[in-house]
mmCIF file with all atom_site columns, C-alpha atoms in Angstrom:
data_model
loop_
_atom_site.group_PDB
_atom_site.id
_atom_site.type_symbol
_atom_site.label_atom_id
_atom_site.label_alt_id
_atom_site.label_comp_id
_atom_site.label_asym_id
_atom_site.label_entity_id
_atom_site.label_seq_id
_atom_site.pdbx_PDB_ins_code
_atom_site.Cartn_x
_atom_site.Cartn_y
_atom_site.Cartn_z
_atom_site.occupancy
_atom_site.B_iso_or_equiv
_atom_site.pdbx_formal_charge
_atom_site.auth_seq_id
_atom_site.auth_comp_id
_atom_site.auth_asym_id
_atom_site.auth_atom_id
_atom_site.pdbx_PDB_model_num
ATOM 1   C CA . UNK V 1 1   ? 0.051  -0.094 -0.169 1.00 91.00 ? 290 UNK V CA 1
ATOM 2   C CA . UNK V 1 2   ? 2.503  2.582  1.139  1.00 95.00 ? 291 UNK V CA 1
ATOM 3   C CA . UNK V 1 3   ? 4.662  1.799  -2.159 1.00 95.00 ? 292 UNK V CA 1
ATOM 4   C CA . UNK V 1 4   ? 1.797  2.856  -4.265 1.00 96.00 ? 293 UNK V CA 1
ATOM 5   C CA . UNK V 1 5   ? 1.213  5.953  -2.234 1.00 96.00 ? 294 UNK V CA 1
ATOM 6   C CA . UNK V 1 6   ? 4.902  7.220  -2.076 1.00 97.00 ? 295 UNK V CA 1
ATOM 7   C CA . UNK V 1 7   ? 4.718  7.470  -6.085 1.00 96.00 ? 296 UNK V CA 1
ATOM 8   C CA . UNK V 1 8   ? 1.813  9.896  -5.566 1.00 97.00 ? 297 UNK V CA 1
ATOM 9   C CA . UNK V 1 9   ? 3.659  12.111 -3.248 1.00 96.00 ? 298 UNK V CA 1
ATOM 10  C CA . UNK V 1 10  ? 5.073  15.470 -4.230 1.00 94.00 ? 299 UNK V CA 1
ATOM 11  C CA . UNK V 1 11  ? 7.481  15.372 -1.139 1.00 95.00 ? 300 UNK V CA 1
ATOM 12  C CA . UNK V 1 12  ? 8.533  13.328 1.477  1.00 95.00 ? 301 UNK V CA 1
ATOM 13  C CA . UNK V 1 13  ? 7.340  15.733 4.116  1.00 94.00 ? 302 UNK V CA 1
ATOM 14  C CA . UNK V 1 14  ? 4.974  13.715 6.995  1.00 94.00 ? 303 UNK V CA 1
ATOM 15  C CA . UNK V 1 15  ? 2.517  16.770 6.063  1.00 93.00 ? 304 UNK V CA 1
ATOM 16  C CA . UNK V 1 16  ? 2.209  15.803 2.610  1.00 95.00 ? 305 UNK V CA 1
ATOM 17  C CA . UNK V 1 17  ? 1.642  11.967 3.410  1.00 96.00 ? 306 UNK V CA 1
ATOM 18  C CA . UNK V 1 18  ? -0.906 12.768 6.014  1.00 95.00 ? 307 UNK V CA 1
ATOM 19  C CA . UNK V 1 19  ? -3.119 15.015 3.583  1.00 95.00 ? 308 UNK V CA 1
ATOM 20  C CA . UNK V 1 20  ? -2.722 12.413 0.762  1.00 97.00 ? 309 UNK V CA 1
ATOM 21  C CA . UNK V 1 21  ? -3.836 9.667  3.346  1.00 96.00 ? 310 UNK V CA 1
ATOM 22  C CA . UNK V 1 22  ? -6.634 12.021 4.226  1.00 95.00 ? 311 UNK V CA 1
ATOM 23  C CA . UNK V 1 23  ? -7.728 12.876 0.736  1.00 96.00 ? 312 UNK V CA 1
ATOM 24  C CA . UNK V 1 24  ? -7.845 9.035  0.101  1.00 96.00 ? 313 UNK V CA 1
ATOM 25  C CA . UNK V 1 25  ? -9.772 8.181  3.016  1.00 96.00 ? 314 UNK V CA 1
ATOM 26  C CA . UNK V 1 26  ? -7.092 5.885  4.517  1.00 95.00 ? 315 UNK V CA 1
ATOM 27  C CA . UNK V 1 27  ? -7.392 5.678  7.959  1.00 95.00 ? 316 UNK V CA 1
ATOM 28  C CA . UNK V 1 28  ? -5.747 2.820  8.860  1.00 93.00 ? 317 UNK V CA 1
ATOM 29  C CA . UNK V 1 29  ? -3.260 0.208  7.641  1.00 92.00 ? 318 UNK V CA 1
ATOM 30  C CA . UNK V 1 30  ? -4.770 -3.069 6.190  1.00 89.00 ? 319 UNK V CA 1
ATOM 31  C CA . UNK V 1 31  ? -4.617 -4.850 9.253  1.00 90.00 ? 320 UNK V CA 1
ATOM 32  C CA . UNK V 1 32  ? -5.871 -2.199 11.331 1.00 90.00 ? 321 UNK V CA 1
ATOM 33  C CA . UNK V 1 33  ? -2.311 -1.956 13.611 1.00 92.00 ? 322 UNK V CA 1
ATOM 34  C CA . UNK V 1 34  ? -1.834 1.821  12.573 1.00 94.00 ? 323 UNK V CA 1
ATOM 35  C CA . UNK V 1 35  ? -4.459 4.540  12.717 1.00 95.00 ? 324 UNK V CA 1
ATOM 36  C CA . UNK V 1 36  ? -4.086 7.741  10.781 1.00 95.00 ? 325 UNK V CA 1
ATOM 37  C CA . UNK V 1 37  ? -6.655 9.881  12.643 1.00 91.00 ? 326 UNK V CA 1
ATOM 38  C CA . UNK V 1 38  ? -5.515 13.056 11.084 1.00 86.00 ? 327 UNK V CA 1
ATOM 39  C CA . UNK V 1 39  ? -4.447 16.493 12.639 1.00 83.00 ? 328 UNK V CA 1
ATOM 40  C CA . UNK V 1 40  ? -6.453 15.562 15.641 1.00 89.00 ? 329 UNK V CA 1
ATOM 41  C CA . UNK V 1 41  ? -3.583 13.265 16.759 1.00 90.00 ? 330 UNK V CA 1
ATOM 42  C CA . UNK V 1 42  ? -1.189 16.029 17.038 1.00 87.00 ? 331 UNK V CA 1
ATOM 43  C CA . UNK V 1 43  ? -3.288 17.672 19.580 1.00 87.00 ? 332 UNK V CA 1
ATOM 44  C CA . UNK V 1 44  ? -3.914 14.278 21.415 1.00 89.00 ? 333 UNK V CA 1
ATOM 45  C CA . UNK V 1 45  ? -0.031 13.828 21.437 1.00 88.00 ? 334 UNK V CA 1
ATOM 46  C CA . UNK V 1 46  ? 0.248  17.560 23.055 1.00 85.00 ? 335 UNK V CA 1
ATOM 47  C CA . UNK V 1 47  ? -2.377 16.918 25.727 1.00 88.00 ? 336 UNK V CA 1
ATOM 48  C CA . UNK V 1 48  ? -0.600 13.427 26.560 1.00 87.00 ? 337 UNK V CA 1
ATOM 49  C CA . UNK V 1 49  ? 2.879  14.967 26.745 1.00 83.00 ? 338 UNK V CA 1
ATOM 50  C CA . UNK V 1 50  ? 1.352  17.721 29.166 1.00 85.00 ? 339 UNK V CA 1
ATOM 51  C CA . UNK V 1 51  ? -0.130 15.203 31.402 1.00 87.00 ? 340 UNK V CA 1
ATOM 52  C CA . UNK V 1 52  ? 2.766  12.908 31.554 1.00 85.00 ? 341 UNK V CA 1
ATOM 53  C CA . UNK V 1 53  ? 5.537  15.424 31.481 1.00 84.00 ? 342 UNK V CA 1
ATOM 54  C CA . UNK V 1 54  ? 8.405  14.324 33.907 1.00 85.00 ? 343 UNK V CA 1
ATOM 55  C CA . UNK V 1 55  ? 12.255 14.286 33.693 1.00 83.00 ? 344 UNK V CA 1
ATOM 56  C CA . UNK V 1 56  ? 12.076 11.053 31.944 1.00 85.00 ? 345 UNK V CA 1
ATOM 57  C CA . UNK V 1 57  ? 9.660  11.906 29.367 1.00 82.00 ? 346 UNK V CA 1
ATOM 58  C CA . UNK V 1 58  ? 10.089 13.677 26.188 1.00 78.00 ? 347 UNK V CA 1
ATOM 59  C CA . UNK V 1 59  ? 10.277 17.401 26.627 1.00 68.00 ? 348 UNK V CA 1
ATOM 60  C CA . UNK V 1 60  ? 11.352 18.556 23.424 1.00 62.00 ? 349 UNK V CA 1
ATOM 61  C CA . UNK V 1 61  ? 9.455  21.213 21.148 1.00 67.00 ? 350 UNK V CA 1
ATOM 62  C CA . UNK V 1 62  ? 7.644  18.962 19.248 1.00 69.00 ? 351 UNK V CA 1
ATOM 63  C CA . UNK V 1 63  ? 6.056  21.656 17.118 1.00 70.00 ? 352 UNK V CA 1
ATOM 64  C CA . UNK V 1 64  ? 7.856  20.989 14.023 1.00 81.00 ? 353 UNK V CA 1
ATOM 65  C CA . UNK V 1 65  ? 6.935  17.113 14.251 1.00 89.00 ? 354 UNK V CA 1
ATOM 66  C CA . UNK V 1 66  ? 3.906  15.480 12.597 1.00 92.00 ? 355 UNK V CA 1
ATOM 67  C CA . UNK V 1 67  ? 2.342  13.036 14.310 1.00 93.00 ? 356 UNK V CA 1
ATOM 68  C CA . UNK V 1 68  ? 1.159  10.900 11.781 1.00 95.00 ? 357 UNK V CA 1
ATOM 69  C CA . UNK V 1 69  ? -0.210 7.905  13.164 1.00 96.00 ? 358 UNK V CA 1
ATOM 70  C CA . UNK V 1 70  ? -0.719 5.827  16.618 1.00 96.00 ? 359 UNK V CA 1
ATOM 71  C CA . UNK V 1 71  ? -0.708 1.861  16.911 1.00 95.00 ? 360 UNK V CA 1
ATOM 72  C CA . UNK V 1 72  ? -3.625 0.082  18.445 1.00 94.00 ? 361 UNK V CA 1
ATOM 73  C CA . UNK V 1 73  ? -1.186 -0.164 21.367 1.00 93.00 ? 362 UNK V CA 1
ATOM 74  C CA . UNK V 1 74  ? -1.172 3.508  21.846 1.00 94.00 ? 363 UNK V CA 1
ATOM 75  C CA . UNK V 1 75  ? 2.289  4.035  20.354 1.00 96.00 ? 364 UNK V CA 1
ATOM 76  C CA . UNK V 1 76  ? 3.140  6.966  18.122 1.00 95.00 ? 365 UNK V CA 1
ATOM 77  C CA . UNK V 1 77  ? 4.630  7.444  14.414 1.00 96.00 ? 366 UNK V CA 1
ATOM 78  C CA . UNK V 1 78  ? 6.022  10.954 13.892 1.00 95.00 ? 367 UNK V CA 1
ATOM 79  C CA . UNK V 1 79  ? 8.359  12.550 11.351 1.00 95.00 ? 368 UNK V CA 1
ATOM 80  C CA . UNK V 1 80  ? 9.820  15.888 10.389 1.00 92.00 ? 369 UNK V CA 1
ATOM 81  C CA . UNK V 1 81  ? 11.199 18.236 7.809  1.00 88.00 ? 370 UNK V CA 1
ATOM 82  C CA . UNK V 1 82  ? 14.608 16.539 7.815  1.00 89.00 ? 371 UNK V CA 1
ATOM 83  C CA . UNK V 1 83  ? 13.219 13.165 7.070  1.00 93.00 ? 372 UNK V CA 1
ATOM 84  C CA . UNK V 1 84  ? 13.588 11.651 10.408 1.00 95.00 ? 373 UNK V CA 1
ATOM 85  C CA . UNK V 1 85  ? 11.060 9.297  11.670 1.00 96.00 ? 374 UNK V CA 1
ATOM 86  C CA . UNK V 1 86  ? 10.088 8.856  15.329 1.00 95.00 ? 375 UNK V CA 1
ATOM 87  C CA . UNK V 1 87  ? 8.289  5.662  17.013 1.00 96.00 ? 376 UNK V CA 1
ATOM 88  C CA . UNK V 1 88  ? 7.362  7.075  20.298 1.00 94.00 ? 377 UNK V CA 1
ATOM 89  C CA . UNK V 1 89  ? 6.173  4.571  22.917 1.00 95.00 ? 378 UNK V CA 1
ATOM 90  C CA . UNK V 1 90  ? 2.786  5.544  24.698 1.00 93.00 ? 379 UNK V CA 1
ATOM 91  C CA . UNK V 1 91  ? 4.969  6.219  27.882 1.00 92.00 ? 380 UNK V CA 1
ATOM 92  C CA . UNK V 1 92  ? 6.389  8.898  25.917 1.00 91.00 ? 381 UNK V CA 1
ATOM 93  C CA . UNK V 1 93  ? 9.790  7.740  27.422 1.00 90.00 ? 382 UNK V CA 1
ATOM 94  C CA . UNK V 1 94  ? 12.382 9.663  25.983 1.00 88.00 ? 383 UNK V CA 1
ATOM 95  C CA . UNK V 1 95  ? 14.895 6.856  26.028 1.00 92.00 ? 384 UNK V CA 1
ATOM 96  C CA . UNK V 1 96  ? 12.645 4.418  24.497 1.00 94.00 ? 385 UNK V CA 1
ATOM 97  C CA . UNK V 1 97  ? 11.789 7.032  21.581 1.00 94.00 ? 386 UNK V CA 1
ATOM 98  C CA . UNK V 1 98  ? 13.507 5.299  18.038 1.00 96.00 ? 387 UNK V CA 1
ATOM 99  C CA . UNK V 1 99  ? 14.799 7.618  15.584 1.00 95.00 ? 388 UNK V CA 1
ATOM 100 C CA . UNK V 1 100 ? 15.211 6.367  12.140 1.00 96.00 ? 389 UNK V CA 1
ATOM 101 C CA . UNK V 1 101 ? 17.180 8.633  9.563  1.00 97.00 ? 390 UNK V CA 1
ATOM 102 C CA . UNK V 1 102 ? 14.431 8.000  6.970  1.00 97.00 ? 391 UNK V CA 1
ATOM 103 C CA . UNK V 1 103 ? 11.134 9.663  5.431  1.00 97.00 ? 392 UNK V CA 1
ATOM 104 C CA . UNK V 1 104 ? 7.943  8.410  7.297  1.00 96.00 ? 393 UNK V CA 1
ATOM 105 C CA . UNK V 1 105 ? 6.784  6.911  4.253  1.00 97.00 ? 394 UNK V CA 1
ATOM 106 C CA . UNK V 1 106 ? 10.149 5.086  3.818  1.00 97.00 ? 395 UNK V CA 1
ATOM 107 C CA . UNK V 1 107 ? 9.358  3.793  7.323  1.00 96.00 ? 396 UNK V CA 1
ATOM 108 C CA . UNK V 1 108 ? 6.369  2.636  6.576  1.00 96.00 ? 397 UNK V CA 1
ATOM 109 C CA . UNK V 1 109 ? 7.413  1.111  3.355  1.00 96.00 ? 398 UNK V CA 1
ATOM 110 C CA . UNK V 1 110 ? 10.217 -0.909 5.031  1.00 95.00 ? 399 UNK V CA 1
ATOM 111 C CA . UNK V 1 111 ? 7.746  -1.816 8.112  1.00 93.00 ? 400 UNK V CA 1
ATOM 112 C CA . UNK V 1 112 ? 5.202  -3.228 5.631  1.00 92.00 ? 401 UNK V CA 1
ATOM 113 C CA . UNK V 1 113 ? 7.862  -5.226 3.854  1.00 92.00 ? 402 UNK V CA 1
ATOM 114 C CA . UNK V 1 114 ? 9.334  -6.382 6.858  1.00 90.00 ? 403 UNK V CA 1
ATOM 115 C CA . UNK V 1 115 ? 12.956 -4.583 6.421  1.00 93.00 ? 404 UNK V CA 1
ATOM 116 C CA . UNK V 1 116 ? 12.753 -2.622 9.403  1.00 93.00 ? 405 UNK V CA 1
ATOM 117 C CA . UNK V 1 117 ? 13.125 -3.529 13.095 1.00 90.00 ? 406 UNK V CA 1
ATOM 118 C CA . UNK V 1 118 ? 11.510 -1.782 15.994 1.00 91.00 ? 407 UNK V CA 1
ATOM 119 C CA . UNK V 1 119 ? 10.852 -2.791 19.317 1.00 91.00 ? 408 UNK V CA 1
ATOM 120 C CA . UNK V 1 120 ? 8.161  -0.133 19.603 1.00 93.00 ? 409 UNK V CA 1
ATOM 121 C CA . UNK V 1 121 ? 5.869  -0.367 16.130 1.00 91.00 ? 410 UNK V CA 1
ATOM 122 C CA . UNK V 1 122 ? 5.558  -4.080 15.071 1.00 83.00 ? 411 UNK V CA 1
ATOM 123 C CA . UNK V 1 123 ? 5.689  -5.076 11.206 1.00 76.00 ? 412 UNK V CA 1
ATOM 124 C CA . UNK V 1 124 ? 2.569  -5.145 9.734  1.00 77.00 ? 413 UNK V CA 1
ATOM 125 C CA . UNK V 1 125 ? 0.541  -6.100 6.494  1.00 63.00 ? 414 UNK V CA 1
#
């Protein structure tokens, strides 16, 4: 699914992918593992980050990061303009957050094809 979507993107920005998912009414991966609720997830993430705020949780300014998806386990999928993808655990623990130097669409393609290992986000189909 994501290989086909990549060919329809004008750029690799996560916001562009988010808009394409909305335009095509794609709200989840084929197996339902990752949900793509749209812009409302950004607000939910900020509220959760404020609620769980502690020295161990994420405290960076996440305004420049697009929170794109959430797994059924509550973990987050995010990306920035520098083609960096973040897999953020539902606990928001900074030390457990995985950072991958690739665009979100490329990370999704790698997960979908089984070519990216993560302790946070499982491979899906």
